[in-house]
Amino acid sequence: MKILPLALALWCEIMPLPGQAPPNRGWEVEIPGPLSEGKPSPPAPKPEQLDFEVLTSRTTQMAVTESPAMRDLPPTQGTIHVTVQKVKDPGLPDPPPVPAVSQPDPAGSAKMEELRKHHRASELVFLSAIVYDHSRTFLQLYLNGNSKNQISAWSNLDFNHFSGFSTFRVKASDGTFRDYGLFMRIGDIDTVKLRERNSRLGIAFNALEIPALPDLSAGPAFVVSEGPQNGEAMDALSQLHDLYRQEGLRMA
């Protein structure tokens, strides 16, 4: 059983190490927003418990009918009890006044004008990534729903490191830029565990046919195995590897 047959390797590219000068492609790649570190947000402070003094209480029984959660299902019917209580004024402070409408912030207006001047477009990158042993990733990529121009490639990057953000930005030499929304589905395969599992089940294990790629210590690299060798999908693949060269340490 072969896990992934390898098509003919068509093109390969090796990038400089993080911190070295980028290849001269006419663009720069960055992550415009913060990176998620995978840590949960701190819990919100618990509100102060109020001790209400109930003055009167009244409970009413009501028959209710609710629309079904899905079409073609009967409505939900039943009886509920509604309790209304009148309490003594707990002496809560008045809410802060609504701030007066002020003139637009000059700095914010200048930033919006700069955005209108330089932002060219927003694109969508659809990416499927299967990571093997956290050292090689099989990629399938296309832009803006145009799956006819999909390309397949092998990379020496662990694409789990691309899970901490949703947008990257590509700046051209003239200062204009495009934002790319990354729609990625990702899975991990441990070939050692898979080999052990197949051995227990008596299933033959065929080694993956992965093209020769340098270790990551030599810089990000990829090999295209199928698809057009030029166009926006190829540019996006190069830009993702440029991004790792630029931001890889922080992404990892």
Coordinates of C-alpha atoms in Angstrom, one line a residue:
M1 CA 0.0 0.0 0.0
K2 CA 1.5 3.3 -1.1
I3 CA 0.5 6.3 0.9
L4 CA 1.3 8.9 -1.6
P5 CA 2.6 8.2 -5.2
L6 CA 5.1 10.8 -6.3
A7 CA 4.7 12.4 -9.6
L8 CA 7.7 13.6 -11.6
A9 CA 9.5 16.3 -9.8
L10 CA 9.5 19.4 -12.0
W11 CA 11.0 22.3 -10.2
C12 CA 13.0 23.0 -7.0
E13 CA 13.9 26.0 -5.1
I14 CA 16.2 26.6 -2.1
M15 CA 15.9 29.7 0.1
P16 CA 18.5 31.4 2.3
L17 CA 18.5 30.8 6.0
P18 CA 16.5 33.0 8.3
G19 CA 18.3 36.3 8.6
Q20 CA 20.1 36.1 5.3
A21 CA 19.3 38.4 2.4
P22 CA 16.1 37.3 0.6
P23 CA 16.1 36.4 -3.1
N24 CA 15.3 39.3 -5.3
R25 CA 11.8 38.5 -6.5
G26 CA 10.3 42.0 -6.5
W27 CA 8.3 41.4 -3.3
E28 CA 8.5 41.2 0.5
V29 CA 6.4 38.9 2.6
E30 CA 5.2 39.5 6.2
I31 CA 2.5 38.7 8.7
P32 CA 0.5 41.9 9.3
G33 CA -1.1 40.8 12.6
P34 CA -0.1 39.0 15.7
L35 CA 0.9 35.3 15.8
S36 CA -1.0 32.9 18.0
E37 CA 1.2 30.9 20.3
G38 CA -1.4 28.3 21.0
K39 CA -1.9 29.3 24.6
P40 CA -5.4 29.9 25.9
S41 CA -6.4 33.4 26.8
P42 CA -6.4 34.3 30.5
P43 CA -9.8 33.8 32.1
A44 CA -11.9 36.9 32.4
P45 CA -12.2 38.3 35.9
K46 CA -15.2 37.0 37.8
P47 CA -17.8 39.7 38.4
E48 CA -18.5 40.8 41.9
Q49 CA -21.4 38.7 43.4
L50 CA -24.4 40.9 44.2
D51 CA -26.6 40.1 47.1
F52 CA -30.1 41.0 46.0
E53 CA -32.9 41.5 48.6
V54 CA -36.1 40.0 47.0
L55 CA -39.2 42.1 47.8
T56 CA -41.8 40.2 45.7
S57 CA -41.8 37.1 43.5
R58 CA -44.3 35.9 40.9
T59 CA -44.2 32.7 38.9
T60 CA -46.2 32.2 35.7
Q61 CA -46.8 29.0 33.8
M62 CA -46.7 29.4 30.0
A63 CA -47.3 27.1 27.0
V64 CA -44.7 27.7 24.3
T65 CA -44.1 26.6 20.7
E66 CA -40.7 27.0 19.1
S67 CA -39.7 26.6 15.5
P68 CA -37.8 23.3 14.7
A69 CA -34.0 23.4 14.6
M70 CA -34.0 21.8 11.1
R71 CA -36.5 21.8 8.3
D72 CA -39.1 19.0 8.0
L73 CA -39.0 18.5 11.8
P74 CA -42.1 19.2 14.0
P75 CA -42.0 22.3 16.2
T76 CA -40.9 22.0 19.8
Q77 CA -43.8 22.4 22.2
G78 CA -43.9 22.4 26.0
T79 CA -44.6 24.3 29.2
I80 CA -42.2 26.7 30.9
H81 CA -42.3 28.6 34.2
V82 CA -41.3 32.3 34.2
T83 CA -40.4 33.8 37.5
V84 CA -40.2 37.6 37.9
Q85 CA -38.8 39.1 41.1
K86 CA -38.7 42.6 42.3
V87 CA -35.6 43.5 44.3
K88 CA -34.5 46.3 46.5
D89 CA -32.2 48.8 44.8
P90 CA -28.7 47.4 45.2
G91 CA -27.1 50.8 44.8
L92 CA -25.1 50.1 41.7
P93 CA -23.1 53.0 40.3
D94 CA -24.4 54.8 37.3
P95 CA -22.9 53.7 34.0
P96 CA -20.2 56.1 32.5
P97 CA -21.6 58.7 30.1
V98 CA -21.4 58.0 26.4
P99 CA -18.4 59.9 25.1
A100 CA -19.1 62.9 22.8
V101 CA -18.6 62.4 19.1
S102 CA -15.2 63.9 18.3
Q103 CA -13.5 64.8 15.1
P104 CA -11.8 61.9 13.2
D105 CA -8.3 61.1 14.5
P106 CA -5.8 62.5 12.1
A107 CA -3.4 59.6 12.5
G108 CA -6.3 57.1 11.8
S109 CA -7.4 59.1 8.8
A110 CA -3.8 59.1 7.4
K111 CA -3.5 55.3 7.9
M112 CA -6.8 54.7 6.1
E113 CA -5.7 57.0 3.2
E114 CA -2.4 55.1 3.0
L115 CA -4.3 51.8 2.9
R116 CA -6.6 53.1 0.1
K117 CA -3.5 54.2 -1.8
H118 CA -1.4 51.0 -1.5
H119 CA -3.8 48.1 -0.9
R120 CA -4.3 46.4 -4.3
A121 CA -6.4 43.4 -3.5
S122 CA -7.3 40.6 -1.1
E123 CA -6.8 37.0 -2.3
L124 CA -7.6 33.6 -0.9
V125 CA -5.1 30.7 -0.8
F126 CA -6.6 27.3 -0.4
L127 CA -3.9 24.9 0.9
S128 CA -4.0 21.2 1.9
A129 CA -0.9 20.1 3.9
I130 CA 0.0 16.6 5.1
V131 CA 3.0 16.7 7.4
Y132 CA 5.3 13.7 7.7
D133 CA 7.4 13.3 10.8
H134 CA 7.4 17.1 11.3
S135 CA 10.1 17.3 8.6
R136 CA 8.4 17.0 5.2
T137 CA 5.0 18.3 4.0
F138 CA 3.0 17.3 0.9
L139 CA 1.1 20.4 -0.4
Q140 CA -1.7 21.0 -2.7
L141 CA -2.4 24.7 -3.4
Y142 CA -4.6 26.9 -5.5
L143 CA -5.9 30.5 -5.3
N144 CA -9.4 32.0 -5.2
G145 CA -11.3 28.7 -5.7
N146 CA -9.5 28.1 -9.1
S147 CA -8.7 24.4 -8.5
K148 CA -7.9 23.9 -12.2
N149 CA -4.6 25.7 -11.6
Q150 CA -3.7 23.6 -8.5
I151 CA -0.1 22.7 -7.9
S152 CA 1.3 19.8 -5.8
A153 CA 4.6 20.1 -4.1
W154 CA 6.9 18.7 -1.4
S155 CA 8.4 21.0 1.1
N156 CA 11.1 20.6 3.8
L157 CA 9.0 22.8 6.2
D158 CA 6.7 21.7 9.0
F159 CA 3.5 23.4 7.9
N160 CA 2.1 23.2 11.4
H161 CA 4.0 26.4 11.9
F162 CA 1.6 28.1 9.5
S163 CA -1.3 27.5 11.9
G164 CA -0.8 30.6 14.1
F165 CA -2.1 33.2 11.7
S166 CA -4.7 33.6 9.0
T167 CA -3.4 36.4 6.7
F168 CA 0.0 37.2 5.2
R169 CA 0.9 40.3 3.1
V170 CA 3.0 40.5 0.0
K171 CA 4.5 44.0 -0.7
A172 CA 5.7 45.0 -4.2
S173 CA 8.8 47.1 -4.8
D174 CA 6.6 50.1 -5.5
G175 CA 5.0 50.0 -2.0
T176 CA 1.7 48.5 -3.0
F177 CA 0.6 45.2 -1.4
R178 CA -1.9 42.4 -1.5
D179 CA -3.3 40.5 1.5
Y180 CA -3.7 36.7 1.3
G181 CA -6.2 34.8 3.5
L182 CA -4.8 31.4 4.2
F183 CA -7.5 28.6 4.2
M184 CA -5.5 25.6 5.3
R185 CA -6.5 22.1 6.2
I186 CA -3.6 20.1 7.8
G187 CA -2.9 16.6 9.0
D188 CA 0.1 14.9 10.6
I189 CA 1.5 11.4 10.0
D190 CA 4.1 9.7 12.1
T191 CA 5.7 7.1 9.8
V192 CA 7.3 5.2 12.7
K193 CA 4.0 4.6 14.4
L194 CA 2.4 3.9 11.0
R195 CA 5.0 1.3 10.3
E196 CA 4.5 -0.3 13.8
R197 CA 0.8 -0.4 13.3
N198 CA 1.1 -2.0 9.9
S199 CA 3.4 -4.6 11.4
R200 CA 1.0 -5.5 14.1
L201 CA -1.8 -5.9 11.5
G202 CA 0.4 -7.8 9.1
I203 CA 0.1 -5.1 6.4
A204 CA 3.1 -4.4 4.2
F205 CA 4.5 -0.9 4.6
N206 CA 5.9 0.8 1.5
A207 CA 8.2 3.7 2.2
L208 CA 7.2 7.1 0.9
E209 CA 8.6 8.3 -2.4
I210 CA 9.7 11.7 -1.2
P211 CA 12.0 13.7 -3.5
A212 CA 15.5 14.7 -2.3
L213 CA 15.2 17.9 -0.3
P214 CA 17.9 19.6 1.9
D215 CA 17.5 19.7 5.6
L216 CA 15.9 22.9 7.0
S217 CA 19.3 23.9 8.3
A218 CA 20.1 24.7 4.6
G219 CA 17.0 26.9 4.3
P220 CA 13.4 26.5 3.2
A221 CA 13.0 24.5 -0.1
F222 CA 10.3 22.8 -2.1
V223 CA 9.9 20.6 -5.2
V224 CA 6.8 20.9 -7.4
S225 CA 5.6 17.5 -8.5
E226 CA 2.5 18.4 -10.5
G227 CA 0.8 21.5 -11.9
P228 CA 1.7 24.7 -13.8
Q229 CA 5.2 26.0 -13.4
N230 CA 4.2 29.7 -13.5
G231 CA 1.3 31.8 -12.4
E232 CA -0.3 32.9 -9.1
A233 CA -0.3 29.5 -7.5
M234 CA 3.5 29.1 -8.0
D235 CA 4.0 32.7 -6.7
A236 CA 2.0 31.9 -3.6
L237 CA 4.0 28.8 -3.0
S238 CA 7.3 30.8 -3.3
Q239 CA 5.9 33.5 -1.0
L240 CA 4.9 31.0 1.7
H241 CA 8.5 29.8 1.7
D242 CA 9.8 33.4 1.7
L243 CA 7.5 34.1 4.6
Y244 CA 9.1 31.2 6.6
R245 CA 12.6 32.5 5.8
Q246 CA 11.5 35.9 7.2
E247 CA 9.3 34.8 10.1
G248 CA 10.2 31.2 10.6
L249 CA 11.8 31.4 14.1
R250 CA 8.8 33.4 15.4
M251 CA 6.3 31.0 13.6
A252 CA 8.0 27.9 15.1

